[in-house]
Coordinates of C-alpha atoms in Angstrom, one line a residue:
X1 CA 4.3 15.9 17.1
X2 CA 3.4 12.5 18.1
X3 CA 6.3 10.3 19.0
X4 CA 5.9 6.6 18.9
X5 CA 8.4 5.9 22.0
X6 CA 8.3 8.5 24.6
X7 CA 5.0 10.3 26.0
X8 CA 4.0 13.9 26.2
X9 CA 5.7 14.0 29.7
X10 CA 9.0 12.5 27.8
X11 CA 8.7 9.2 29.5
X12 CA 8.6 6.2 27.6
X13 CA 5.7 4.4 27.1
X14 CA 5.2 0.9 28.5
X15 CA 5.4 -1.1 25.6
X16 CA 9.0 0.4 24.2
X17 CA 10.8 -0.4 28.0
X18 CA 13.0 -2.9 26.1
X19 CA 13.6 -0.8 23.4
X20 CA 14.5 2.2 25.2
X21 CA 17.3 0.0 27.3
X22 CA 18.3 -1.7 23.9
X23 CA 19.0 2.1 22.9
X24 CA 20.7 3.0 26.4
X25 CA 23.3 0.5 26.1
X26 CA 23.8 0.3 21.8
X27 CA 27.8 1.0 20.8
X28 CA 27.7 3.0 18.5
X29 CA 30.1 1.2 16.9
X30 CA 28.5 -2.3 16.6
X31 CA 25.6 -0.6 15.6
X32 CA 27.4 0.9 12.5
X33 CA 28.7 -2.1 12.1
X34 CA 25.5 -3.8 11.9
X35 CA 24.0 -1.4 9.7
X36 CA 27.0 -2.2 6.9
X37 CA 26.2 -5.9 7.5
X38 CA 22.4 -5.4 6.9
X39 CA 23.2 -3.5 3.3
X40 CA 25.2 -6.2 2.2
X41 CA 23.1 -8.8 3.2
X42 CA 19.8 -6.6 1.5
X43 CA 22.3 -6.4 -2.0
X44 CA 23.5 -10.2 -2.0
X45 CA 19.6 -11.3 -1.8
X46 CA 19.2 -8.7 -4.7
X47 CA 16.8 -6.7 -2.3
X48 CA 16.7 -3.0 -4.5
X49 CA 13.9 -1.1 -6.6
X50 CA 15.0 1.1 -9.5
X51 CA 13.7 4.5 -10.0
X52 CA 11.7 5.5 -13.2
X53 CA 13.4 8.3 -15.3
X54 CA 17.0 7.7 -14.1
X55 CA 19.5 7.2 -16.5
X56 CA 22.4 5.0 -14.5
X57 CA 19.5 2.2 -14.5
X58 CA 21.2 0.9 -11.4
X59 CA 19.1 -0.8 -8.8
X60 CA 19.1 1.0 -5.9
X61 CA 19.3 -0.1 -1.7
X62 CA 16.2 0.7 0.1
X63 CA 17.4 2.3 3.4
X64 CA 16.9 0.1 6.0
X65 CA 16.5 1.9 10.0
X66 CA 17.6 -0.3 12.8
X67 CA 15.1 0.7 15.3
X68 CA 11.6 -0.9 15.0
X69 CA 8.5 0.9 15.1
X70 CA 6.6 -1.1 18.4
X71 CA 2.5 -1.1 18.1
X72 CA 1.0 -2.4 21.1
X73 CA -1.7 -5.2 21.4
X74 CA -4.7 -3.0 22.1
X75 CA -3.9 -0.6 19.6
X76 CA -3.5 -3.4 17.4
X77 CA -6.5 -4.8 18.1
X78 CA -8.2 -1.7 16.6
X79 CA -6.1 -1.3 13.8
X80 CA -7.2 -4.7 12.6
X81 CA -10.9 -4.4 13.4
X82 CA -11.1 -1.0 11.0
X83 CA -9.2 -2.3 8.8
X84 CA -11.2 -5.2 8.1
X85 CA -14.3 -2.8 7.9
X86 CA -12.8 -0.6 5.4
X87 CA -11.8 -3.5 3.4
X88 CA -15.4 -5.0 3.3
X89 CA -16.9 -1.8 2.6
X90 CA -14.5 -0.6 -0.4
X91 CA -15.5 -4.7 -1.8
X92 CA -18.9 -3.8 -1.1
X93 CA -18.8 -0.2 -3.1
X94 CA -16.6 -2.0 -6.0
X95 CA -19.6 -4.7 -6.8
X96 CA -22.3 -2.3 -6.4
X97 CA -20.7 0.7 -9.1
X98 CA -20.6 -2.5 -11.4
X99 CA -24.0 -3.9 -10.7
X100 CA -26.7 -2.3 -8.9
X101 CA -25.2 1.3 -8.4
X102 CA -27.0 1.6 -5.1
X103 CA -24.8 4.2 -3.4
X104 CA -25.4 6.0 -6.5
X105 CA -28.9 6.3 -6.8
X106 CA -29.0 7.5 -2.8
X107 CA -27.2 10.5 -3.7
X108 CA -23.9 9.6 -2.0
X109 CA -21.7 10.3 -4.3
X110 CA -22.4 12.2 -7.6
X111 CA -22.5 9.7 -10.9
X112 CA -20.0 11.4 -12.5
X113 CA -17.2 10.8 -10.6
X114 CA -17.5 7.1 -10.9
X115 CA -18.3 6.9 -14.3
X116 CA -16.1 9.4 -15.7
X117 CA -13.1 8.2 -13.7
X118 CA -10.3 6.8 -15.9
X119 CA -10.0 3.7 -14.1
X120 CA -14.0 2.6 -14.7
X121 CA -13.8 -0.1 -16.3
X122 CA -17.6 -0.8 -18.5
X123 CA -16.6 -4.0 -19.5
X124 CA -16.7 -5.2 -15.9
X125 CA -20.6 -4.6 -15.5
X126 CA -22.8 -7.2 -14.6
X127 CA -19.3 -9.8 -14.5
X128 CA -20.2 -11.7 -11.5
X129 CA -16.9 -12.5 -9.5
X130 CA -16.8 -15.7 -7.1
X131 CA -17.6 -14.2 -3.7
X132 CA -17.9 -10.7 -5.1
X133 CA -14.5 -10.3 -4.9
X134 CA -12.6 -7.1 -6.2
X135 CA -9.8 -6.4 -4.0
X136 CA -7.9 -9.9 -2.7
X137 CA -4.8 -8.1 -1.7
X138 CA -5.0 -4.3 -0.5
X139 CA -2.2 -2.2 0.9
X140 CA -4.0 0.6 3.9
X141 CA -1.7 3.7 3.9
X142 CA -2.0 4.9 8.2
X143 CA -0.3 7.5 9.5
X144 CA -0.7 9.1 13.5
X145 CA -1.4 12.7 13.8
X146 CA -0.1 14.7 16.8
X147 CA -3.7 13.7 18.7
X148 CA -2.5 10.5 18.9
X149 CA -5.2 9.1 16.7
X150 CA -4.4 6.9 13.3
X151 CA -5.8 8.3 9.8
X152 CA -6.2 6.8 6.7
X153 CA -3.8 8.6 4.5
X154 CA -4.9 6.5 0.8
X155 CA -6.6 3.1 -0.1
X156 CA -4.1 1.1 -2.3
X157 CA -6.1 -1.4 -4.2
X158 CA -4.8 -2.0 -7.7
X159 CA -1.5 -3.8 -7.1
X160 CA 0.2 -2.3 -3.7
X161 CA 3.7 -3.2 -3.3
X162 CA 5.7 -3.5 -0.1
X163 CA 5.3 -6.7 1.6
X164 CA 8.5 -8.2 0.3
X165 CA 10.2 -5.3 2.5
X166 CA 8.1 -5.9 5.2
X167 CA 9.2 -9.8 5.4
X168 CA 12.8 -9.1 4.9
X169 CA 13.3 -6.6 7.5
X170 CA 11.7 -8.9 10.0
X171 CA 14.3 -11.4 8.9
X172 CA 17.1 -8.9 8.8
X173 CA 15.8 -8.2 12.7
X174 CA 16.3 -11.5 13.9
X175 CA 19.2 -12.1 12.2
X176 CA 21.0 -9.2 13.4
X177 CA 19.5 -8.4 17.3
X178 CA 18.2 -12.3 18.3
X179 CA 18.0 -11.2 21.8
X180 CA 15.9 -8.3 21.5
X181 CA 13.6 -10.9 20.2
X182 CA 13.8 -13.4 23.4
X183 CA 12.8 -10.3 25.5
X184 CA 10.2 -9.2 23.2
X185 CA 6.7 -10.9 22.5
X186 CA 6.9 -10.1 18.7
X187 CA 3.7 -11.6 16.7
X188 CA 5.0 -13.4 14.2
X189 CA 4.9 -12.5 10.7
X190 CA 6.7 -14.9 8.4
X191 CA 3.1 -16.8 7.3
X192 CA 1.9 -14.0 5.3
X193 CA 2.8 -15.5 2.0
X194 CA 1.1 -18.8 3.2
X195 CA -2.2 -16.6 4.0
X196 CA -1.5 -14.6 0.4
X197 CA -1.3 -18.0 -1.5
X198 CA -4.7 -19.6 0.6
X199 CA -6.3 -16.4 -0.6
X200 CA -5.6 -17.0 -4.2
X201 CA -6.5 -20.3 -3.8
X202 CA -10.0 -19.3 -2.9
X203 CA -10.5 -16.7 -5.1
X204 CA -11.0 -19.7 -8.0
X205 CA -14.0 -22.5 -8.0
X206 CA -11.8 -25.0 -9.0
X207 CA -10.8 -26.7 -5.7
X208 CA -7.1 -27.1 -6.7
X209 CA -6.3 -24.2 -8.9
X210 CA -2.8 -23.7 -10.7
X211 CA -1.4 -19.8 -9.9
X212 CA 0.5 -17.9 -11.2
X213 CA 2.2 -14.5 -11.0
X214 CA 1.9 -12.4 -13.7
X215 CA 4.9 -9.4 -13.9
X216 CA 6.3 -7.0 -16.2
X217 CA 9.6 -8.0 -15.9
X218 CA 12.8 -7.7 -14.4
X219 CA 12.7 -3.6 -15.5
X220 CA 10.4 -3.2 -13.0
X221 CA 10.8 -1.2 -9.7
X222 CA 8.9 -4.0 -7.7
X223 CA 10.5 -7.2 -9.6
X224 CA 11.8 -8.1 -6.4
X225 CA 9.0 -8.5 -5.0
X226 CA 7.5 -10.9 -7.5
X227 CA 9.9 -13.1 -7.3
X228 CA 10.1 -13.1 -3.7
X229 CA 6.2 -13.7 -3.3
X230 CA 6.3 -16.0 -6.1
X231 CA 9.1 -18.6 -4.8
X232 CA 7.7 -18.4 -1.1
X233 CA 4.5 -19.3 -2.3
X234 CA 5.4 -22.1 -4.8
X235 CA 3.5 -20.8 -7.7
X236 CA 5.3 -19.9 -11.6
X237 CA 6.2 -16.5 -11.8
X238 CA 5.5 -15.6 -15.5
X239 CA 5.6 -12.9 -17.9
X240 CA 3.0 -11.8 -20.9
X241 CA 5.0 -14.0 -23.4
X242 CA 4.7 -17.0 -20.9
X243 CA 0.7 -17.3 -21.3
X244 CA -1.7 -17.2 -24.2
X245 CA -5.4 -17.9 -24.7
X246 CA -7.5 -20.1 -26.2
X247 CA -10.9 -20.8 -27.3
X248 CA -11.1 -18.0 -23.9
X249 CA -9.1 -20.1 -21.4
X250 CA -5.2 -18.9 -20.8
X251 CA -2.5 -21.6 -20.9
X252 CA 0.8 -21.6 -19.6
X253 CA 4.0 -22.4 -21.9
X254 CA 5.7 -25.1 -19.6
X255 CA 8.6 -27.6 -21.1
X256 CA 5.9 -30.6 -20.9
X257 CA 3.4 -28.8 -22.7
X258 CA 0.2 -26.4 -22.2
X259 CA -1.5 -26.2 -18.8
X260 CA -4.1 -24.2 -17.5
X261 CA -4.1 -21.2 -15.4
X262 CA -6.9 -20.5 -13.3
X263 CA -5.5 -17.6 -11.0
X264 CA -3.8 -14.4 -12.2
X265 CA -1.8 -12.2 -9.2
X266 CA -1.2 -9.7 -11.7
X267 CA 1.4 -7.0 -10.8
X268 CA 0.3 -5.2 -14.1
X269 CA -1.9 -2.3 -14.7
X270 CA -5.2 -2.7 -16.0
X271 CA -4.5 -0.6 -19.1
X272 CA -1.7 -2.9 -20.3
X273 CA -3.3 -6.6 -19.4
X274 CA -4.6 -7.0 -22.6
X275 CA -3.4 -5.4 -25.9
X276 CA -6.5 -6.0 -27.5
X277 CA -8.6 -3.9 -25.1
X278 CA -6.0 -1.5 -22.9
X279 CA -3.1 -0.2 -24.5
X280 CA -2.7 -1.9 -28.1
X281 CA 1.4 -1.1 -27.5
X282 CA 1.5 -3.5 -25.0
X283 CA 4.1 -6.3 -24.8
X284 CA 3.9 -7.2 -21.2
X285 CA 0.1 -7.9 -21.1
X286 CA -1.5 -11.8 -23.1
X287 CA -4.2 -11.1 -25.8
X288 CA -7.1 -12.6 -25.0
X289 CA -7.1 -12.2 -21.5
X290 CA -10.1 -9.5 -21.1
X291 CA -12.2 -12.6 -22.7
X292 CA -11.2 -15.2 -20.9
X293 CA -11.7 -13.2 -17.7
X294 CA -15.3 -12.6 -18.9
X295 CA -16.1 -15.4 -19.3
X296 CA -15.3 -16.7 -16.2
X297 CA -12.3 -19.2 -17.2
X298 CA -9.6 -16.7 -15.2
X299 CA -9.8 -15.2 -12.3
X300 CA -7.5 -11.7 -11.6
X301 CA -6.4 -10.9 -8.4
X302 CA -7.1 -7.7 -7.8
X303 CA -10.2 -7.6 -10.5
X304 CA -10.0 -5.3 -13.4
X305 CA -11.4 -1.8 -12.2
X306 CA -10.7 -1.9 -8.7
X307 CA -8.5 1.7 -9.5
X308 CA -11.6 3.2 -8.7
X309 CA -11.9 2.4 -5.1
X310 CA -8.5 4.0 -4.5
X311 CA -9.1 7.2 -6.3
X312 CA -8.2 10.1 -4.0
X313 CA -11.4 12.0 -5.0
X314 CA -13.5 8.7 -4.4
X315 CA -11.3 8.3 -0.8
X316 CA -13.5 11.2 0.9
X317 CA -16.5 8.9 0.6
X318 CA -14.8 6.0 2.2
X319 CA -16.7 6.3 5.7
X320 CA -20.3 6.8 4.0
X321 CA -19.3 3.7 2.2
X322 CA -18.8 1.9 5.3
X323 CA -22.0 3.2 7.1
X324 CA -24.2 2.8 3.9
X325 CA -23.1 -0.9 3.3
X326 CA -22.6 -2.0 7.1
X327 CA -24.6 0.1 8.8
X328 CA -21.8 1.0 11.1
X329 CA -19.8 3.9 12.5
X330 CA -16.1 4.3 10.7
X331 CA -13.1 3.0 13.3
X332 CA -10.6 4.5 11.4
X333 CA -11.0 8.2 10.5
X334 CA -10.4 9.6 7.4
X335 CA -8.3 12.9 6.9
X336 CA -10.3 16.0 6.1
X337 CA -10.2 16.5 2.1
X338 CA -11.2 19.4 -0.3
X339 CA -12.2 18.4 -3.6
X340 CA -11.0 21.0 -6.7
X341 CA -13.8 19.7 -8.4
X342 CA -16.2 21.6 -6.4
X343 CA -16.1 25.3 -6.8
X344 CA -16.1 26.0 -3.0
X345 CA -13.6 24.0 -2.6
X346 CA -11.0 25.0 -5.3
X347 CA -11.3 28.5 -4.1
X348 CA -10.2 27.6 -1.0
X349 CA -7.1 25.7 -2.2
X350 CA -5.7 28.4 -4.3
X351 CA -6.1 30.9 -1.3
X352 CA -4.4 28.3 0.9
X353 CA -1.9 26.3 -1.2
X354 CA 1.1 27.4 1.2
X355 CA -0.7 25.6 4.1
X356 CA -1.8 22.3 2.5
X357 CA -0.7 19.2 0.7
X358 CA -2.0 19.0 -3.1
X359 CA -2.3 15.4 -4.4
X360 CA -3.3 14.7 -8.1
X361 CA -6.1 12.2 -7.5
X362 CA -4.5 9.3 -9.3
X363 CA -1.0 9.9 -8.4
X364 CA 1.5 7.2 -6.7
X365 CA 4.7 6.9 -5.5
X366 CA 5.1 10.6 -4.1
X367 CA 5.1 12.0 -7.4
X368 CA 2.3 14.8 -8.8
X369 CA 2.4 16.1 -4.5
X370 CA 2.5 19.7 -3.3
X371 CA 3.7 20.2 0.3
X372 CA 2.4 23.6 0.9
X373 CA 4.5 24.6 4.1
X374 CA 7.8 23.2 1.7
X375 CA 6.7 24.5 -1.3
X376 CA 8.2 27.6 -3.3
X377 CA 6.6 30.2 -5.0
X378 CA 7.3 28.9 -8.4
X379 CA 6.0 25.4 -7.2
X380 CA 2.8 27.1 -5.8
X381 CA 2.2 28.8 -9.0
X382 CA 2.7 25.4 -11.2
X383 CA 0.3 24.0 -8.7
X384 CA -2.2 27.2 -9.0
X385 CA -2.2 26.9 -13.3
X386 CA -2.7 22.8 -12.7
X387 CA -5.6 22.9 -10.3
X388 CA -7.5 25.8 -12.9
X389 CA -6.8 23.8 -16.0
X390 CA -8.1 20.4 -14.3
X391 CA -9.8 20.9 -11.1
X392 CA -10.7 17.5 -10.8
X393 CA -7.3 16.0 -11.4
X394 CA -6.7 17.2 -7.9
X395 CA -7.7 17.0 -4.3
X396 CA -6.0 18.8 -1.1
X397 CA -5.5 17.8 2.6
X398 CA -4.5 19.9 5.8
X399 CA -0.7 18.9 6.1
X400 CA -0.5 16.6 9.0
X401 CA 2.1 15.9 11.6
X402 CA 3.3 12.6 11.7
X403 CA 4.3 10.7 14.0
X404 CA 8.0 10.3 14.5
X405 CA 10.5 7.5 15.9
X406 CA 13.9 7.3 16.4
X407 CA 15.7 6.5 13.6
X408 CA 19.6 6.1 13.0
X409 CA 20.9 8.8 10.6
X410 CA 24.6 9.7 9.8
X411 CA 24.8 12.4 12.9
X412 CA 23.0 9.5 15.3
X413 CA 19.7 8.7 16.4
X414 CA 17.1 11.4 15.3
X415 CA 13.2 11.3 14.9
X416 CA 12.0 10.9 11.4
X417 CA 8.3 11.1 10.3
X418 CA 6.8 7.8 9.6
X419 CA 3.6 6.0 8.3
X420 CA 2.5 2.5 8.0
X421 CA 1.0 -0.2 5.8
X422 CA -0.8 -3.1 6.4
X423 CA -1.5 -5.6 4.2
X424 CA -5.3 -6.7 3.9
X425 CA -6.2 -10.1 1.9
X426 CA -9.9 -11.1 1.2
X427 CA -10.8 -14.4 0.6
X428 CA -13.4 -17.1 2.3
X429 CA -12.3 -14.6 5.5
X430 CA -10.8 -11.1 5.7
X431 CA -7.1 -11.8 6.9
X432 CA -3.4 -10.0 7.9
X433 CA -0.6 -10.5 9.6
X434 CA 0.4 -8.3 12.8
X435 CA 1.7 -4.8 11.2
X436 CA 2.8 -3.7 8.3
X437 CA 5.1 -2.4 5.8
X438 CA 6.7 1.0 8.5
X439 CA 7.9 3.8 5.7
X440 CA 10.3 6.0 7.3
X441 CA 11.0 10.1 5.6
X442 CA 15.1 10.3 6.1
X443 CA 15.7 13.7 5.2
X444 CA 15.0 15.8 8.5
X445 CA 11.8 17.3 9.0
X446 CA 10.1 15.6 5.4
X447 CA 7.1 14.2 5.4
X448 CA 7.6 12.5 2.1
X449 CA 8.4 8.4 3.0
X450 CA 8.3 6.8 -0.5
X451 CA 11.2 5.1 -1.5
X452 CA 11.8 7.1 -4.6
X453 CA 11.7 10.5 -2.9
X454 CA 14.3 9.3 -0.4
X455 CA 12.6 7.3 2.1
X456 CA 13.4 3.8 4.3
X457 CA 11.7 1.3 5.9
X458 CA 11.8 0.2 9.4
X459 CA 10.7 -3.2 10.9
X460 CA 7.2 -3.3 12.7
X461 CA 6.8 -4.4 15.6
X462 CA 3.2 -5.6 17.1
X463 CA 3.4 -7.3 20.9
X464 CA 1.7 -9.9 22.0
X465 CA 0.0 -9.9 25.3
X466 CA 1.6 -8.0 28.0
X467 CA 4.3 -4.6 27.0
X468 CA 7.9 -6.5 26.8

């Protein structure tokens, strides 16, 4: 296992010398102390996420870890360089399946599973985007193996979450430890909803566009977030109810009349956007919508049909995406995938479900998951009947180590599995602040770091120059 602060010889590694004194000379008491302060603080600001399915329909605190997770400049560096080649390429794949079908016709990847796939949207063919545009904001799962090398763990590209967690714990950082930061160079990342609001911006013709911020409501897990993103960036967060369309241009209800919106952040899924094409039971989406987004009168952020670029049995052809399109080598690597849909492949599976994590290939949020080595026989069997009925709802992956850090815990300071999301936004220039969203797997020895299966978060450090 790869751990983030301390080298295979068990000494630390250059860039975590301040950290590793911070941790020397912590009281355990102030630190406990501290953490109490930071929960507080995270419920007064109304910083929580519900859970789908439970019945007390009480928000809920996202565990927040004390200890940072340090990325150094080089490594950085890197990070950033295949992450804005990914990006470009997955932009790239998401204009050709709805124009010229190029990677198709080479034999690249088989027809079927990009015109079958649930989240194709037809309707989207031939719709010429400004720049070609389909994925403005995209959320990069990475997690480090025990090599020591970063993977690619999934492509989030409809509406990822997260970055509201990300800011705050940066705040929450300073606030509580302001010296760490004098001895640290920290890269700063308190502009990202600036950048996020310039990209909007850009994503319309119209040289002074009016945004807006389109959201389910206060029901939802990440409402939060939208009203967080929405107030830092000085744009009307709105619900379905708030908009309506006509003669195929949307309006926003405002108390001195009608006014045109030209930019849609939607944090709604594609199927309930517009009743009169998704889901007819709809009362979050604004009839209409679909029409006035063909015609060119609205522009969505991320576009309608961008779910296929982060299906997990489309995320095996990421890399020939990126050579095919760029004509250059992958920076980040990919983790090796099986795909149930091929026969070779599902028989290998079934013989090896106790070894290997099972995914369904549009699942989110931890849910739909097999952990092989954590699995029971009962689970494995579910698993076994699943995969046979719909092979191609499902995709496996060798069950990786991550990385761990320290983290404080209730018996002291323990490693705990991490991973790590960045944030990517497109516009006139591929952009991103230093880091990323750091999820952190609390329960000892899971490898399972969504919030709703019992994760935290953890502040992310990237340094600036020389190790502090």
């Amino acid at each position: 296992m790869y751990d983030e602060i301390f080298d295979e010889n068990h000494l630390v590694r250059p860039h975590c010398e301040v950290l590793r004194q911070w941790l020397l000379q912590a009281d355990e008491h102030l630190i406990a102390e501290k953490r109490r302060e930071a929960d507080v603080l995270f419920h007064r600001l109304g910083i929580t996420f519900n859970v789908y399915g439970e019945d007390q329909g009480t928000d809920r605190l996202i565990p927040f870890d004390l200890i940072p997770r340090i990325i150094s400049a080089p490594e950085w560096q890197r990070l950033q360089a295949g992450l804005r080649q990914r990006v470009q390429a997955l932009n790239r794949f998401l204009y050709d399946i709805y124009h010229d079908y190029d990677i198709i016709k080479a034999g690249i990847i088989p027809a079927e599973q990009v015109f079958a796939n649930n989240q194709y949207q037809p309707g989207m063919q031939s719709l010429k985007l400004p720049r070609n545009i389909y994925v403005h904001i995209a959320g990069i799962d990475l997690i480090r193996h025990s090599d020591g090398d970063y993977y690619v763990l999934e492509d989030n590209l409809r509406c990822p979450s997260g970055v509201s967690y990300m800011l705050e714990n940066r705040k929450m950082m300073m606030r509580l430890f302001p010296e760490l930061f004098a001895d640290c160079p920290v890269a700063p990342i308190d502009h990202y909803p600036a950048l996020l609001g310039e990209t909007l911006r850009a994503s319309s013709l119209n040289p002074d566009p009016t945004v807006v911020l389109l959201s389910p409501g206060r029901f939802n897990s990440a409402y939060f977030e939208h009203a967080f993103l929405a107030q830092q960036m000085g744009i009307e967060l709105v619900e379905g109810p708030d908009l309506y369309v006509r003669n195929n241009q949307v309006f926003m209800k405002t108390t001195s009349g009608p006014r045109q919106v030209d930019v849609i952040y939607r944090r709604i899924d594609d199927d309930f956007l517009d009743p009169l094409i998704g889901n007819p039971d709809s009362m979050i989406g604004v009839p209409g919508l679909y029409a006035a987004y063909r015609t060119g009168n609205v522009v969505i952020a991320n576009a309608m049909g961008t779910g296929v670029g982060d299906d997990k049995s489309i995320y095996p052809y990421v890399p020939e995406m990126i050579r095919f399109y760029l004509g250059e080598e992958p920076i980040l690597k990919n983790v090796p995938t099986w795909q149930c849909r091929r026969k070779e492949d599902m028989k290998y599976v079934l013989e090896n479900l106790h070894k290997l994590v099972v995914k369904e290939t549009q699942g989110a949020g931890g849910y739909g998951m097999l952990i092989g080595p954590a699995s029971t026989k009962k689970e494995r069997e579910w698993f076994k009947n699943a995969i046979t009925a719909r092979p191609d709802n499902y995709i496996a992956q060798p069950t990786l180590c991550l990385s761990s850090c320290p983290t404080f815990v209730e018996q002291g300071i323990a490693p705990r599995h991490l991973d790590l999301r960045p944030f990517v936004l497109s516009g006139k220039k591929i952009q991103m602040v230093p880091g990323g969203l750091t999820r952190v797997a609390l329960k000892e020895g899971s490898l399972v770091v969504n919030s709703s299966q019992g994760g935290g978060t953890k502040d992310t450090w990237v340094l600036e120059g020389e190790p502090c």
